[in-house]
Short mmCIF file of C-alpha atoms in Angstrom, two decimals:
data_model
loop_
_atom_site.label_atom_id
_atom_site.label_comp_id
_atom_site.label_asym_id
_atom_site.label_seq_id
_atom_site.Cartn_x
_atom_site.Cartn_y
_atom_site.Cartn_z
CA UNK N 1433 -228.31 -198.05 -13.10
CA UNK N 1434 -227.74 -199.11 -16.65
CA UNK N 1435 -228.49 -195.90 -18.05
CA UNK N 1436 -226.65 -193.77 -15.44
CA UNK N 1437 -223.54 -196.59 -16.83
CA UNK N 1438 -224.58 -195.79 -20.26
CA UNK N 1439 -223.80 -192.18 -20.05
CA UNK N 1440 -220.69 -192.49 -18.10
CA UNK N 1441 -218.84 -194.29 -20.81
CA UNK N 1442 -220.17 -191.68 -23.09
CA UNK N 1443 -218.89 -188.79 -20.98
CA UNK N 1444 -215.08 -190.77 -20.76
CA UNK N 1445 -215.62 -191.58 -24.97
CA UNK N 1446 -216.15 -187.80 -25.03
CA UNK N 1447 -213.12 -186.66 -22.59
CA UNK N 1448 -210.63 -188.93 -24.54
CA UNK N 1449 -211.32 -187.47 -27.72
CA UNK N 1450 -211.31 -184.21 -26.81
CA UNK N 1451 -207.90 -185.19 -24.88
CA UNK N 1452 -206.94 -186.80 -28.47
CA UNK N 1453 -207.94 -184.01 -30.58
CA UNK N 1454 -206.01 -181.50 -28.13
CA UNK N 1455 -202.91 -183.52 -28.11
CA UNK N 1456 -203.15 -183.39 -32.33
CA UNK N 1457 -204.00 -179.91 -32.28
CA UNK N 1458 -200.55 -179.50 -30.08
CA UNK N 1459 -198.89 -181.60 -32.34
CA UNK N 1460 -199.52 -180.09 -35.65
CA UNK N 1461 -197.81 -176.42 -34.60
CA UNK N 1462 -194.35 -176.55 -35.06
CA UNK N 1463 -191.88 -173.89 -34.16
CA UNK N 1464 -188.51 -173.39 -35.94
CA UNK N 1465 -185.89 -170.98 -34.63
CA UNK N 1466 -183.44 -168.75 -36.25
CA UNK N 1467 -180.15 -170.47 -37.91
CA UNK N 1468 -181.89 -174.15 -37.51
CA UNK N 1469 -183.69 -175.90 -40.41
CA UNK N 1470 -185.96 -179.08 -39.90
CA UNK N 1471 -185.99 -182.52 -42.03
CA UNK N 1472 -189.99 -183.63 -41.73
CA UNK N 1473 -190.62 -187.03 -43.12
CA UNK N 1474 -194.32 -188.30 -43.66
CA UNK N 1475 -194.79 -191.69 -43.57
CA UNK N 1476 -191.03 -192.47 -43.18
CA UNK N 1477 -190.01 -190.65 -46.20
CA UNK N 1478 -188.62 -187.05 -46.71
CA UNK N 1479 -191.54 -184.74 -47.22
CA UNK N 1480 -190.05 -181.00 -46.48
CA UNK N 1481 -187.17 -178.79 -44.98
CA UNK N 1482 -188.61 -176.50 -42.69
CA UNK N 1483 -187.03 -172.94 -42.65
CA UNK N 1484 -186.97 -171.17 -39.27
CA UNK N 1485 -191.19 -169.68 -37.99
CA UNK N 1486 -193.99 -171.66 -37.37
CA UNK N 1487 -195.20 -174.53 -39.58
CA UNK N 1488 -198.22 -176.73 -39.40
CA UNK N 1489 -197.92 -180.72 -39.93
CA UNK N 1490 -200.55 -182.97 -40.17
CA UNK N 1491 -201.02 -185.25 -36.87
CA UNK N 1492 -199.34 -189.04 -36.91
CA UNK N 1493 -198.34 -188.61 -40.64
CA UNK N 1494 -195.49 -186.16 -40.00
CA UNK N 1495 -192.66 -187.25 -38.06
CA UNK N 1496 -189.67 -184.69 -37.21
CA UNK N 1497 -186.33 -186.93 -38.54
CA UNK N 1498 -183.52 -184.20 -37.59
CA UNK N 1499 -182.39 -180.62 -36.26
CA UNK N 1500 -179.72 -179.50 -38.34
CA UNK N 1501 -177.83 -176.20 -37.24
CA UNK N 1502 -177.19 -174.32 -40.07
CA UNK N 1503 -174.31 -171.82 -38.34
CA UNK N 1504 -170.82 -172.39 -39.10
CA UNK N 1505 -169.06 -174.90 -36.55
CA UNK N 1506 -165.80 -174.86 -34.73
CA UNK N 1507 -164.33 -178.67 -34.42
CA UNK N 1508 -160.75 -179.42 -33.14
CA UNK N 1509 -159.28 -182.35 -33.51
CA UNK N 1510 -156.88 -184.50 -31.13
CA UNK N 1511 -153.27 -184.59 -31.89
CA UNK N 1512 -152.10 -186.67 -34.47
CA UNK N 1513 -149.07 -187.93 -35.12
CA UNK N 1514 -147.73 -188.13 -38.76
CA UNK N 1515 -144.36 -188.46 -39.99
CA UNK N 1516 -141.86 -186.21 -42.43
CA UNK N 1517 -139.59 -187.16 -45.50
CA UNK N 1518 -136.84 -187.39 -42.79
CA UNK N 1519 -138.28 -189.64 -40.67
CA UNK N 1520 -139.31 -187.10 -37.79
CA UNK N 1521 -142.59 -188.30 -35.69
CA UNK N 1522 -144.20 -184.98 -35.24
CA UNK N 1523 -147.74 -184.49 -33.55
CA UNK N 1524 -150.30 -182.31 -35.20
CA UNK N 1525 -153.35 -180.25 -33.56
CA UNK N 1526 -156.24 -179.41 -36.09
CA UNK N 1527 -159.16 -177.53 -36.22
CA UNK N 1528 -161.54 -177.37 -38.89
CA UNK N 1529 -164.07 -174.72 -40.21
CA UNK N 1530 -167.63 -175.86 -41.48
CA UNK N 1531 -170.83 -175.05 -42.53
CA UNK N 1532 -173.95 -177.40 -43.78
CA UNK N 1533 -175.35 -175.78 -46.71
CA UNK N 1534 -177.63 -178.73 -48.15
CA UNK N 1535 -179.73 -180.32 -44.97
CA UNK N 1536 -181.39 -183.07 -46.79
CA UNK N 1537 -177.55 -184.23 -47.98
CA UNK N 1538 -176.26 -184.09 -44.33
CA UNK N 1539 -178.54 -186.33 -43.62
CA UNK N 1540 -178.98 -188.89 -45.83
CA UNK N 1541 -175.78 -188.68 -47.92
CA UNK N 1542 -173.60 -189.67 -44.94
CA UNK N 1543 -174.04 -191.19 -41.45
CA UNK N 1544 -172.08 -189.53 -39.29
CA UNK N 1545 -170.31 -185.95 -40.74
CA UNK N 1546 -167.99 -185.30 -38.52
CA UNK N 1547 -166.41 -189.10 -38.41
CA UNK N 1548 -166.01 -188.53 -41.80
CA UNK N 1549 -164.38 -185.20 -41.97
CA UNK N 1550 -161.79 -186.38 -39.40
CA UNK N 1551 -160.84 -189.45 -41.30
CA UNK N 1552 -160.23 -187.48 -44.30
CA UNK N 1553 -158.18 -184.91 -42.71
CA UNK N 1554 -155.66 -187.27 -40.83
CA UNK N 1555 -155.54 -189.23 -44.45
CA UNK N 1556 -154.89 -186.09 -46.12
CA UNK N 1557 -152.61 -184.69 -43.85
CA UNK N 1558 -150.49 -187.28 -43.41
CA UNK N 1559 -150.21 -187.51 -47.28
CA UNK N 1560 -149.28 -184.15 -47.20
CA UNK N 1561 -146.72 -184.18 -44.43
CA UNK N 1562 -145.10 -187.12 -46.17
CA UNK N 1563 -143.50 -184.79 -49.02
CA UNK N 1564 -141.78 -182.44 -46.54
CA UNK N 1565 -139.45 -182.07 -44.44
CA UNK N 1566 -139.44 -180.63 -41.16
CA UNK N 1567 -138.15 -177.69 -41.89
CA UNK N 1568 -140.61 -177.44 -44.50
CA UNK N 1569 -143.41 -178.56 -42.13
CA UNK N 1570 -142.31 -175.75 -39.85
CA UNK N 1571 -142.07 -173.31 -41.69
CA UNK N 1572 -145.28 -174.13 -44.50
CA UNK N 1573 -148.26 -174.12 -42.56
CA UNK N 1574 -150.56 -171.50 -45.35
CA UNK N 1575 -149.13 -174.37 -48.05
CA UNK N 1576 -150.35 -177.42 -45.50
CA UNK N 1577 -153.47 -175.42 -44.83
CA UNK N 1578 -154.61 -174.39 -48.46
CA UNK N 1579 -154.10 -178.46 -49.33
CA UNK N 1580 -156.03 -179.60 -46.65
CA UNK N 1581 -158.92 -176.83 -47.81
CA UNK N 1582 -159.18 -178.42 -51.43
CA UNK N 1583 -159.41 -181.80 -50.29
CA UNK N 1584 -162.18 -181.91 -47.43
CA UNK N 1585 -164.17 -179.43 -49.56
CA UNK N 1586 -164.10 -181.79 -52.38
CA UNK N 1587 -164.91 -184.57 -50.58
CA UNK N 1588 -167.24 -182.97 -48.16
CA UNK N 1589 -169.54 -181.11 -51.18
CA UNK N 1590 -171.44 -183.95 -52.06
CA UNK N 1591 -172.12 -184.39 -48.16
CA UNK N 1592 -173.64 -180.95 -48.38
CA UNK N 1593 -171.22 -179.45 -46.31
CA UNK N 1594 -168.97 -176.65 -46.94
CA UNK N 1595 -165.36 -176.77 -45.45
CA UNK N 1596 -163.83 -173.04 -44.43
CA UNK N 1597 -161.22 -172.96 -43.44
CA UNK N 1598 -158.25 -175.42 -41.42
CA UNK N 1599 -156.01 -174.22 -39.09
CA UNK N 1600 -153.18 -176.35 -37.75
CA UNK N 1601 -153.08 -175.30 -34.02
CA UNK N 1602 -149.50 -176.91 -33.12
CA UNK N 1603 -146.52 -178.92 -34.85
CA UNK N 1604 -144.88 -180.89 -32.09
CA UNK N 1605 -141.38 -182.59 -33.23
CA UNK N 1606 -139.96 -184.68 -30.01
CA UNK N 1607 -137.43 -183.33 -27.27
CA UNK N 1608 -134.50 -184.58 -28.95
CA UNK N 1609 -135.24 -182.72 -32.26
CA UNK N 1610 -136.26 -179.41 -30.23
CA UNK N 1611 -133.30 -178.90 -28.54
CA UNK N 1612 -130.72 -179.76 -31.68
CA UNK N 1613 -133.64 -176.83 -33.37
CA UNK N 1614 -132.63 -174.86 -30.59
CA UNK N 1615 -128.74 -175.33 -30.96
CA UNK N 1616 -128.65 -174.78 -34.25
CA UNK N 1617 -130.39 -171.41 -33.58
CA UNK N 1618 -128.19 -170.42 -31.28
CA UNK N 1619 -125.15 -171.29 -33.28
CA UNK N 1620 -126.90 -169.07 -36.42
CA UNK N 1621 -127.06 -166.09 -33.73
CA UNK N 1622 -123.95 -166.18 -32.15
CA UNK N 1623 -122.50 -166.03 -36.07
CA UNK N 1624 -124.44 -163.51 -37.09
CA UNK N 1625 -122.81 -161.50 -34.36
CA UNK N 1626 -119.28 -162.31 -35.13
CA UNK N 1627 -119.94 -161.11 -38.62
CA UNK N 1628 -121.83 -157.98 -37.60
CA UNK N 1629 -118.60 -157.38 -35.03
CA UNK N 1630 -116.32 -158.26 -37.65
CA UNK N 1631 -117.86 -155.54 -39.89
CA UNK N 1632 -117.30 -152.93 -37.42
CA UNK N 1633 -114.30 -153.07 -36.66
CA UNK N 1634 -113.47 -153.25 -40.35
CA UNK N 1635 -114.98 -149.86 -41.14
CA UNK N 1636 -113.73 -148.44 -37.71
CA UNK N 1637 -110.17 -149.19 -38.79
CA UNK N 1638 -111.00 -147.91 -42.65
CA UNK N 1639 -112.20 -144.52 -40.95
CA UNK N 1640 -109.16 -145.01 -38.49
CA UNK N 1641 -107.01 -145.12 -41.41
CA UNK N 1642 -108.33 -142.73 -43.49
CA UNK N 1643 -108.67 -140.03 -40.87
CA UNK N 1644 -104.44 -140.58 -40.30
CA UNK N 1645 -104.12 -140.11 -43.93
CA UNK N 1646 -106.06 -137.00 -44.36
CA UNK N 1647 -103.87 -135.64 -40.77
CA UNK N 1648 -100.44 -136.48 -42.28
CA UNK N 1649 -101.90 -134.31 -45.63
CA UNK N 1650 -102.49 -131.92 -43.53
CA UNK N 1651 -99.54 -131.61 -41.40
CA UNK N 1652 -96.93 -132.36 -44.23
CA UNK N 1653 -98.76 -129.09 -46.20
CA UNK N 1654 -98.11 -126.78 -43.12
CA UNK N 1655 -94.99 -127.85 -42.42
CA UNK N 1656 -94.13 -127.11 -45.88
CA UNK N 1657 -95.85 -123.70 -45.75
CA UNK N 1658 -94.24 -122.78 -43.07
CA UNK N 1659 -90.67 -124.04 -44.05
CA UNK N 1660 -90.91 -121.95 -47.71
CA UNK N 1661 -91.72 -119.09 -45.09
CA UNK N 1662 -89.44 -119.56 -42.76
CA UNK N 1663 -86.38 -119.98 -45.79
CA UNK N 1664 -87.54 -116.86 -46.98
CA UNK N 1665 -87.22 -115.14 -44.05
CA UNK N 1666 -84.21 -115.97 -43.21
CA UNK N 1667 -82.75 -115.20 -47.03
CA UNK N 1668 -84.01 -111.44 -46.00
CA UNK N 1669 -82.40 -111.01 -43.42
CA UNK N 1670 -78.94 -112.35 -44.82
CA UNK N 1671 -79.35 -110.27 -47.99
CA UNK N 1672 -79.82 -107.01 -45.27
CA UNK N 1673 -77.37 -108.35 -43.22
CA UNK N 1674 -74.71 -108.63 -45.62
CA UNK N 1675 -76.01 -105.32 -47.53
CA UNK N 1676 -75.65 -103.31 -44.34
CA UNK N 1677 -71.94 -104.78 -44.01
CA UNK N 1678 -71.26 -103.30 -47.21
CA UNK N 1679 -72.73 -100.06 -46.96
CA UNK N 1680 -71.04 -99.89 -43.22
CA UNK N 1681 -67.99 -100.12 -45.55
CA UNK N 1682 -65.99 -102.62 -42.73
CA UNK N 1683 -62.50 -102.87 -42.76
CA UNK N 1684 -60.64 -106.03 -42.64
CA UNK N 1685 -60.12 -105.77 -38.87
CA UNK N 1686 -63.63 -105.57 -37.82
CA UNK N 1687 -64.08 -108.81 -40.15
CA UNK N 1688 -61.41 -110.73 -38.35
CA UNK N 1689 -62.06 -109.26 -35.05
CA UNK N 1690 -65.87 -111.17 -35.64
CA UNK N 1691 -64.87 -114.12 -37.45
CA UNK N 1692 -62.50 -114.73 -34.47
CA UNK N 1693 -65.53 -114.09 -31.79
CA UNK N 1694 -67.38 -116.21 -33.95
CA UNK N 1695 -65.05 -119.01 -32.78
CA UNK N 1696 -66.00 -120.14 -29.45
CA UNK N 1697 -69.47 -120.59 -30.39
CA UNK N 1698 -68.92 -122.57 -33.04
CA UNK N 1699 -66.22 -124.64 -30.40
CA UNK N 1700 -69.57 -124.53 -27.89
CA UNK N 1701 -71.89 -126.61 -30.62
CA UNK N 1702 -72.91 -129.71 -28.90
CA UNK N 1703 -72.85 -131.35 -32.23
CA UNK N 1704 -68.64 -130.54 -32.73
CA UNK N 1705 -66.83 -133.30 -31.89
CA UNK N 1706 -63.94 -131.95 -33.77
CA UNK N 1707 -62.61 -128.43 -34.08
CA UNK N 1708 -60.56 -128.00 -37.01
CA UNK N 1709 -58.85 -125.04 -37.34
CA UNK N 1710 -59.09 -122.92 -40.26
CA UNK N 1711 -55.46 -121.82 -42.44
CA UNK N 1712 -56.22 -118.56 -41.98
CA UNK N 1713 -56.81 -118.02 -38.50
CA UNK N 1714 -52.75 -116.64 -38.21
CA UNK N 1715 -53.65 -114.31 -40.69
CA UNK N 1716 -57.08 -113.22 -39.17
CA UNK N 1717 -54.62 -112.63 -35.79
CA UNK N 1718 -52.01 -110.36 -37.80
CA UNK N 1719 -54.49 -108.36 -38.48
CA UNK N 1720 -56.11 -107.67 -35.51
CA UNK N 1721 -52.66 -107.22 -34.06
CA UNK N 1722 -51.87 -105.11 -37.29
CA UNK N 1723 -55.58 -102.68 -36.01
CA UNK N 1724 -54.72 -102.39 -32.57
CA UNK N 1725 -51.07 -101.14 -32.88
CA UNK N 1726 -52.14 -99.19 -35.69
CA UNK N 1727 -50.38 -100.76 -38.42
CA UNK N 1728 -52.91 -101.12 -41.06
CA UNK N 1729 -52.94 -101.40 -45.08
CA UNK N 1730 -56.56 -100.61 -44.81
CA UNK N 1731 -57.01 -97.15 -46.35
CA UNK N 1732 -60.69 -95.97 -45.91
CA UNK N 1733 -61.74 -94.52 -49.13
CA UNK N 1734 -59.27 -95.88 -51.03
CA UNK N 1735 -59.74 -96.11 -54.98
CA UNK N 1736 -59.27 -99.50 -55.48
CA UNK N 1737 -61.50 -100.52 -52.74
CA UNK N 1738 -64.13 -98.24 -52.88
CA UNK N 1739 -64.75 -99.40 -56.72
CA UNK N 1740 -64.96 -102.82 -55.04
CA UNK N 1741 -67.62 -101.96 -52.57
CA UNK N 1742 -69.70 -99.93 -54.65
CA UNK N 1743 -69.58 -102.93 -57.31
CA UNK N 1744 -70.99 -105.36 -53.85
CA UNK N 1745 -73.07 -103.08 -53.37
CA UNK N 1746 -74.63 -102.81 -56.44
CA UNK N 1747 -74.98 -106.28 -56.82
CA UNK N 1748 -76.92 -106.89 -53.62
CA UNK N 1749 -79.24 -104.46 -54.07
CA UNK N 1750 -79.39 -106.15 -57.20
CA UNK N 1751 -79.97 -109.58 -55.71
CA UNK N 1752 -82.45 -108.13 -53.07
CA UNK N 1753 -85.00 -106.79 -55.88
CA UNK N 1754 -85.04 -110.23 -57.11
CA UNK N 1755 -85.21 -112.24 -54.14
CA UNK N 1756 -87.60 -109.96 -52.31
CA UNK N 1757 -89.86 -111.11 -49.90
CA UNK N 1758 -93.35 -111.53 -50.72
CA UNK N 1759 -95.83 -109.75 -48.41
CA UNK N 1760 -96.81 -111.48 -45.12
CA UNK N 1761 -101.04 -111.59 -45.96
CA UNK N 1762 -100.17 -112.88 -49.37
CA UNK N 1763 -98.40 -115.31 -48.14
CA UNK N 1764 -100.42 -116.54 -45.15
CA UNK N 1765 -103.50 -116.49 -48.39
CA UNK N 1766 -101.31 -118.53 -50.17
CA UNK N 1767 -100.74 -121.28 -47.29
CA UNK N 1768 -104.46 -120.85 -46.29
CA UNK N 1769 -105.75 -121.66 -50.41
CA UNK N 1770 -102.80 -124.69 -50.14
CA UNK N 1771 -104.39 -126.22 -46.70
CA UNK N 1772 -107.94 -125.71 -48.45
CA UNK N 1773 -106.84 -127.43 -51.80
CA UNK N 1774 -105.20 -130.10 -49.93
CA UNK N 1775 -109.11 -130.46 -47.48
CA UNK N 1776 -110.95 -130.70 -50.87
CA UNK N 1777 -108.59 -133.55 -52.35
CA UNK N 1778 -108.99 -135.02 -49.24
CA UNK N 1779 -112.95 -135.15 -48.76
CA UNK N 1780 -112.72 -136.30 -52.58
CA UNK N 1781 -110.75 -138.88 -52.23
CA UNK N 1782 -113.06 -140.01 -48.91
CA UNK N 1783 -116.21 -139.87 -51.14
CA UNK N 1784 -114.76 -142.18 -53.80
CA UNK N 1785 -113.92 -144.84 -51.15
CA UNK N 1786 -116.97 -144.85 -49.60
CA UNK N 1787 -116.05 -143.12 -46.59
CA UNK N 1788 -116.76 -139.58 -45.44
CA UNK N 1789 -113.70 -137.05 -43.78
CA UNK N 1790 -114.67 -134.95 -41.19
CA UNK N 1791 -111.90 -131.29 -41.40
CA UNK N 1792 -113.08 -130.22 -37.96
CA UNK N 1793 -111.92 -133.49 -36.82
CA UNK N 1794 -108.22 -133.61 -37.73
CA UNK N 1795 -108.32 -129.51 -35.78
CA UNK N 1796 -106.08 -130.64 -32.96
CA UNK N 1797 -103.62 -132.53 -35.03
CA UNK N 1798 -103.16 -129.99 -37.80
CA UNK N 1799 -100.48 -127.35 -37.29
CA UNK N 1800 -101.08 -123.67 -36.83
CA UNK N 1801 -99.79 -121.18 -39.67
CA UNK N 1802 -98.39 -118.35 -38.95
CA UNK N 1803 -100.80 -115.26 -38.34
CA UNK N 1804 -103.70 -117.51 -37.29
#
């Protein structure tokens, strides 16, 4: 029995060594993934940084202190609330960029990382806040951002951590402050409208006026085109008129018998208020009377008389070659090149102002020469 006993606690001595040696055989192979590194300490101390693959460590001598992830980290913040140069409580959201580039400095150089890297940004921030306004705040968020940067990376290099990039998420100002924001918005649009409506109706009246100019140009040079054509027209056809009375050689009663039909219409004139009549009118009668009973002095032919009319004659036909009517293409040219000089001055005149002038525009108001 004592031997049988002898060999049992033998066999166990045996099993819990092998158990033991196992269990350090486990415990030596180590196993580091991608983007992680390892601290190892031996004997309490810092022996090694393991790099991501397998590693061997010796049994009850190497201890594993810390997992550090070496990818770049994401950490937001919770609102804080800081206040501007104008006394304006506003409430920030943060979130911060960063990386651990030195393990063994992440992890003894500071206790806690992230404690520290919020501290330093609500510090810094509200520093930073405290020089501006809140317009400023508002509106400078790369300026509050690049600060922010410089500062934690500073601080947090000796830490062995690398700080990014910060982004501030929200700026908050209260209720009351949003809505007198929103006001004052609102009061900036609506002006910026009445200015923009203001300038439109100022060039709309400039073109307005401009386009009545260039019409009145226009109508004042046809009317006078067709005046000087109109006055020489009816210069013609007096000259011929009173050139065919002389070469009809009329006698004295023909002339009173039409100077006294002439009459009437000139009683019938809606403009005659008066009718005065003229000395001569007896004598116009007498001879009329004179024709008809045939009593006359007139003596067709006669010397004295004919020398007369032939010296009329002469000098209307004088008068005509002088006064003769230009033809009726040359003149319509003439009135057309007058029009054109006056649309030239015209668009001229529109480019130095600023303002352009539109001929085909000012077609209905500008009168129609003769011929066209």
């Amino acid at each position: 029995m004592e031997l049988i006993s002898g060999n049992n606690i033998i066999l166990l001595l045996l099993l819990l060594l092998l158990l033991l040696v196992v269990v350090a055989l486990f415990r030596s192979i180590f196993k580091v993934h991608q983007g992680f590194t390892v601290i190892v300490e031996r004997l309490g101390r810092y022996h090694k940084t393991l790099q991501p693959g397998l590693h061997f460590l010796i049994p009850f001598l190497d201890t594993q202190r810390q997992r550090i992830d070496m990818r770049e980290q994401v950490v937001p913040f919770p609102p804080q609330t800081v206040i501007t140069s104008d006394n304006i409580n506003v409430s920030i959201d943060t979130v911060i960029y960063y990386q651990v580039t030195n393990p063994e400095a992440a992890t003894y150089e500071i206790a806690d990382p992230m404690q520290g890297i919020e501290q330093l940004a609500v510090t810094t921030m509200r520093n930073i806040i405290g020089t501006m306004d809140m317009e400023q705040a508002l509106t400078g968020r790369d300026q509050i951002n690049g600060q922010l940067r410089g500062v934690l990376d500073e601080a947090t290099g000796r830490w062995g951590i690398r700080v990014s990039r910060v982004e501030l998420k929200a700026i908050d100002p209260p209720a009351r402050v949003q809505a007198a924001m929103e006001q004052q918005m609102k009061a900036e649009r609506d002006r910026r409208a009445a200015i923009l409506t203001a300038e439109g109706v100022k060039q709309s009246a400039i073109l307005q006026a401009e386009g009545e100019k260039q019409s009145a140009i226009l109508r004042a040079e046809g009317q006078a085109q067709s005046t000087i054509l109109r006055a020489q027209g009816e210069s013609r056809a007096i000259l011929q008129l009173f050139d065919a009375i002389h070469r009809g050689d009329a006698d004295p009663k023909l002339l009173a018998y039409e100077y006294i039909r002439t009459l009437p219409q000139i009683a019938n004139s809606s403009s005659s208020k008066v009718w005065v009549i003229p000395s001569d009118l007896t004598s116009a009668i007498d001879a009329v009377t004179k024709g008809f009973a045939g009593e006359s002095d007139y003596t067709p032919g006669a010397s004295s008389q004919g020398a007369v009319l032939k010296e009329g004659e002469q000098a209307i036909t004088d008068t005509l070659k002088s006064t003769a009517l230009p033809d009726l293409d040359s003149a319509l040219a003439d009135a057309k090149d007058e029009a054109g000089r006056a649309t030239t001055e015209a668009t001229e005149s529109g480019t130095r102002s600023g303002h352009s002038f539109d001929p085909g525009a000012e077609a209905g108001q500008r009168p129609n020469l003769p011929g066209e």
